[in-house]
Coordinates of C-alpha atoms in Angstrom, one line a residue:
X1 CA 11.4 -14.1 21.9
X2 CA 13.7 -13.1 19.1
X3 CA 16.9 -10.9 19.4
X4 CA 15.5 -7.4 18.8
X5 CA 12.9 -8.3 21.2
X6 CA 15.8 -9.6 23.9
X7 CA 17.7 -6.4 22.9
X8 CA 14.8 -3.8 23.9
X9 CA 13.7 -6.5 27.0
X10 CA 17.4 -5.8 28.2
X11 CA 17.6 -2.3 27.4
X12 CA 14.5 -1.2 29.5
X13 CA 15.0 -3.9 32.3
X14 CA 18.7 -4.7 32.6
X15 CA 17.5 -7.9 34.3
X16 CA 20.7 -9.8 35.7
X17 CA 19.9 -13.1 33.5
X18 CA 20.1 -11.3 30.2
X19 CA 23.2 -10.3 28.3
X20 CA 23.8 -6.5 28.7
X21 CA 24.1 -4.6 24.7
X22 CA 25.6 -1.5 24.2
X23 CA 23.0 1.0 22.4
X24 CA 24.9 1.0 19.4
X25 CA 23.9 -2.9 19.2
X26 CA 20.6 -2.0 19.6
X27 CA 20.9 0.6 17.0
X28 CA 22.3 -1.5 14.5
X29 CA 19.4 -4.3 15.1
X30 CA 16.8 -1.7 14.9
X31 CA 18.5 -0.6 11.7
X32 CA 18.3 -4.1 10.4
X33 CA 14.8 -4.8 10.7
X34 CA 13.9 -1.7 9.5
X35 CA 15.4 -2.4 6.6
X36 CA 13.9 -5.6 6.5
X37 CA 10.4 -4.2 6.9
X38 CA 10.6 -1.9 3.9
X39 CA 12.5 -5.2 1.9
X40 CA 8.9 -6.7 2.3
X41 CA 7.3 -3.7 1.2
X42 CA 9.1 -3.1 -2.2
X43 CA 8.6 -6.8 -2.1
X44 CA 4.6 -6.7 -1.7
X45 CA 4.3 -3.7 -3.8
X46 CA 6.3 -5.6 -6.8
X47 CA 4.2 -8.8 -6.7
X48 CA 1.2 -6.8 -6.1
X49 CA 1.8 -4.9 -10.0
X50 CA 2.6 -7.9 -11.5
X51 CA -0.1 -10.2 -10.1
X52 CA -2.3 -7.3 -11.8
X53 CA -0.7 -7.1 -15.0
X54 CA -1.2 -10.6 -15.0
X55 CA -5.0 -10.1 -14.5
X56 CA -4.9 -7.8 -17.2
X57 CA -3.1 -10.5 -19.4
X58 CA -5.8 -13.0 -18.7
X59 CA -9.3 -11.1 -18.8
X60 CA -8.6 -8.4 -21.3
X61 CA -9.7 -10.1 -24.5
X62 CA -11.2 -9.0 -27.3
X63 CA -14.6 -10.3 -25.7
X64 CA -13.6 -7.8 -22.8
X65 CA -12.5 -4.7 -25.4
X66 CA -15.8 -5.1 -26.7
X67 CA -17.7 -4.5 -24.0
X68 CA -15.5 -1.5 -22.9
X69 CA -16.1 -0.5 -26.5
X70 CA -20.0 -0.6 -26.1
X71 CA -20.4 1.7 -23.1
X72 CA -18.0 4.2 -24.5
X73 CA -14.6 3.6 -21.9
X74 CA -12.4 2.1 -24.4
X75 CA -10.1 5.2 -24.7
X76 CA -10.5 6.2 -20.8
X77 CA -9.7 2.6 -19.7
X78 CA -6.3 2.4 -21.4
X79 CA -5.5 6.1 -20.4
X80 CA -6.6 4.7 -16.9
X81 CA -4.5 1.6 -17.0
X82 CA -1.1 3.8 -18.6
X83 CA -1.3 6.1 -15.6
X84 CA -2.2 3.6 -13.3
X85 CA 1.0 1.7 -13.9
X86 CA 3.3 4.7 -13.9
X87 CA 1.8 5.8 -10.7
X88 CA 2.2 2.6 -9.2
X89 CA 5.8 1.9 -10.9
X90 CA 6.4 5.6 -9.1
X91 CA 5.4 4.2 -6.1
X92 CA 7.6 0.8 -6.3
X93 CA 10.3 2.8 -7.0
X94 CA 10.4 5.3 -4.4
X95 CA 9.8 2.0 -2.3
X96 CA 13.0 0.8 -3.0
X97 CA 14.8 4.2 -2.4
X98 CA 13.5 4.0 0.6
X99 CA 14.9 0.6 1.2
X100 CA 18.8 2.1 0.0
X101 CA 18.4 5.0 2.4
X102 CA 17.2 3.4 5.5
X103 CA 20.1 0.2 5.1
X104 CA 22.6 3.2 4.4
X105 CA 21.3 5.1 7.5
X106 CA 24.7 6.2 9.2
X107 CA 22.9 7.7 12.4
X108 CA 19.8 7.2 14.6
X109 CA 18.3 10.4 13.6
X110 CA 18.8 9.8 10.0
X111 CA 16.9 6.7 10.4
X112 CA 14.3 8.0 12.2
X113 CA 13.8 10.6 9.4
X114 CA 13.8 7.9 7.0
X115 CA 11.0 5.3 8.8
X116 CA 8.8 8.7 9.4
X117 CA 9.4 9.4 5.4
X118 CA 8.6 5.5 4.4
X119 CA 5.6 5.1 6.5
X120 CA 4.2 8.6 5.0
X121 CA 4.6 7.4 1.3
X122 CA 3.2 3.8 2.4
X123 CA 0.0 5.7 3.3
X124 CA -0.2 7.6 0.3
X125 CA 0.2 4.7 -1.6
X126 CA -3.0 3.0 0.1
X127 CA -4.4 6.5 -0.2
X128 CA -3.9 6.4 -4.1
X129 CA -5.0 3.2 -4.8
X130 CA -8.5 3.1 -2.8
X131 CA -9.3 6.6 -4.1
X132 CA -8.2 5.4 -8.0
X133 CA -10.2 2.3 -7.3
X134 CA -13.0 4.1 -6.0
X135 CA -13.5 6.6 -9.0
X136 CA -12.6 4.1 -12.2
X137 CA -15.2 1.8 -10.6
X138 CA -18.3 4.6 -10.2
X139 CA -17.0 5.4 -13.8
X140 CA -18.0 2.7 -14.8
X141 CA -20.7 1.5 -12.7
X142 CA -22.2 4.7 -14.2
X143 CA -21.5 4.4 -18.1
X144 CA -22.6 0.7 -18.0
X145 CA -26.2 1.4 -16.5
X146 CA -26.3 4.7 -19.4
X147 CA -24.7 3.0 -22.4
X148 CA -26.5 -0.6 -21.7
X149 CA -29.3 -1.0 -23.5
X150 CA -30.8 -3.6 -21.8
X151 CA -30.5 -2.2 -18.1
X152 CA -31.0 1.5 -19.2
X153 CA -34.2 0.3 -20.6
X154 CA -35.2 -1.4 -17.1
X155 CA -34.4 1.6 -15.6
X156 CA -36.5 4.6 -16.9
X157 CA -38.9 4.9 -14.0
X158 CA -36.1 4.6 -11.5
X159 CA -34.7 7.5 -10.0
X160 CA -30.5 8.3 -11.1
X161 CA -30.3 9.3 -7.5
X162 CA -31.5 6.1 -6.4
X163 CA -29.5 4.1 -8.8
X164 CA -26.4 6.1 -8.1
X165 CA -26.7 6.2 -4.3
X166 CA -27.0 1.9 -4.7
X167 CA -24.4 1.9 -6.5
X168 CA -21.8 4.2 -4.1
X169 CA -23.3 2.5 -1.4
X170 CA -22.0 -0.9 -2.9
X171 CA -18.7 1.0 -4.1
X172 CA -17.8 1.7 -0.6
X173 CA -18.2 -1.8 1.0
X174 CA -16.1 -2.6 -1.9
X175 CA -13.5 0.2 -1.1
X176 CA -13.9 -1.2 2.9
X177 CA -12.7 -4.3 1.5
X178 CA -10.0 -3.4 -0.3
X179 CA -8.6 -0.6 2.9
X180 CA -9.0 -4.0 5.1
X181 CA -6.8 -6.4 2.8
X182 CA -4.0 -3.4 2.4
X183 CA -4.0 -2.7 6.1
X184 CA -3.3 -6.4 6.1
X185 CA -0.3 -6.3 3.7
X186 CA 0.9 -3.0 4.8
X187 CA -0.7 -1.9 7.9
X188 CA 1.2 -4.7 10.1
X189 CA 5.0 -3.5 8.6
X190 CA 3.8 0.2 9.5
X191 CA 3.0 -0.9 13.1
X192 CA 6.4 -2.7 13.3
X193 CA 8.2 0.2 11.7
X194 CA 6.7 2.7 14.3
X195 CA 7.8 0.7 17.0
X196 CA 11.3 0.6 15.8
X197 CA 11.1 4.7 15.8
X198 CA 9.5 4.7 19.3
X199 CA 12.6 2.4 20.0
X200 CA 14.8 4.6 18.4
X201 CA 13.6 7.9 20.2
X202 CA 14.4 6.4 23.6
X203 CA 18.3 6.0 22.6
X204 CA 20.7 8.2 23.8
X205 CA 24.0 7.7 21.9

């Protein structure tokens, strides 16, 4: 059991064997692992960009620009790449504003308002990213099989609508992937940060 957890144990209890803390010491402990919590985020969000620009680094060679050249994406995929890192660099950003406002929180109700304000963007974020995801890959899932010679031959007597539906259907397990690896990352900091503000409700200063 670790402090915080001693803290709220004692606060709801006030068993006889634990050390009795004012609120305010709960307050400032809450306060602390808040911070803490969004720390990790800006600190998951970070490596998370730069493990992708280092992706980028290593697979976009000139074998890579061209095939994007072939099916006619060469243009759109560096468009999508300069507002994918700005968004994302938004998004880091606003991260670690977050981080400043909730370890200068002077007050239980601003911090409150801050973990609600953290957790909203958090979900944007993984709102962003699986719908940006989603669309750049059915871009190009569909100018690959139309700009291919060799598969768009295969495909004549196929239906589009069959060939399309495959491919969303595979987009989407994909995509399911993707929402179950950021829940991972982000989803378990969320949980802990609405518990702090469950925590925080309860106090009466």
């Amino acid at each position: 059991m670790d402090e915080l957890d001693l803290l709220r144990k004692d606060w709801k209890n006030q068993e006889e064997n634990l050390p009795h803390f004012k609120a305010e010491q709960l307050y400032k402990m809450l306060l602390k692992k808040s911070s803490s919590i969004v720390k990790w985020i800006f600190i998951i969000s970070l490596i998370e960009l730069s493990f992708g620009i280092l992706m980028n680094v290593l697979f976009m060679d000139d074998q890579f620009w061209k095939e994007v050249d072939t099916i006619h994406l060469k243009t759109a995929t560096i468009v999508i790449y300069i507002i994918s890192y700005i968004i994302t660099g938004a998004f880091i950003v606003i991260f670690y504003k977050r981080y400043r406002k909730i370890s200068a929180a002077d007050s239980s109700f601003h911090l409150m308002k801050n973990i609600l304000k953290t957790r909203r963007v958090v979900k944007y974020y993984i709102i962003y990213i699986l719908a940006s995801s989603g669309i750049t890959m059915m871009l190009f899932y569909i100018y690959t099989l139309k700009y291919t010679p060799a598969i768009s031959q295969n495909l004549e007597d196929t239906s589009w609508f069959t060939i399309i539906g495959i491919g969303l259907i595979c987009i989407l397990v994909l995509l399911l992937f993707l929402w179950g690896v950021y829940s991972l990352l982000y989803g378990i900091l969320l949980k802990k940060l609405l518990r702090n503000y469950k925590e925080l409700k309860n106090l009466n200063f």
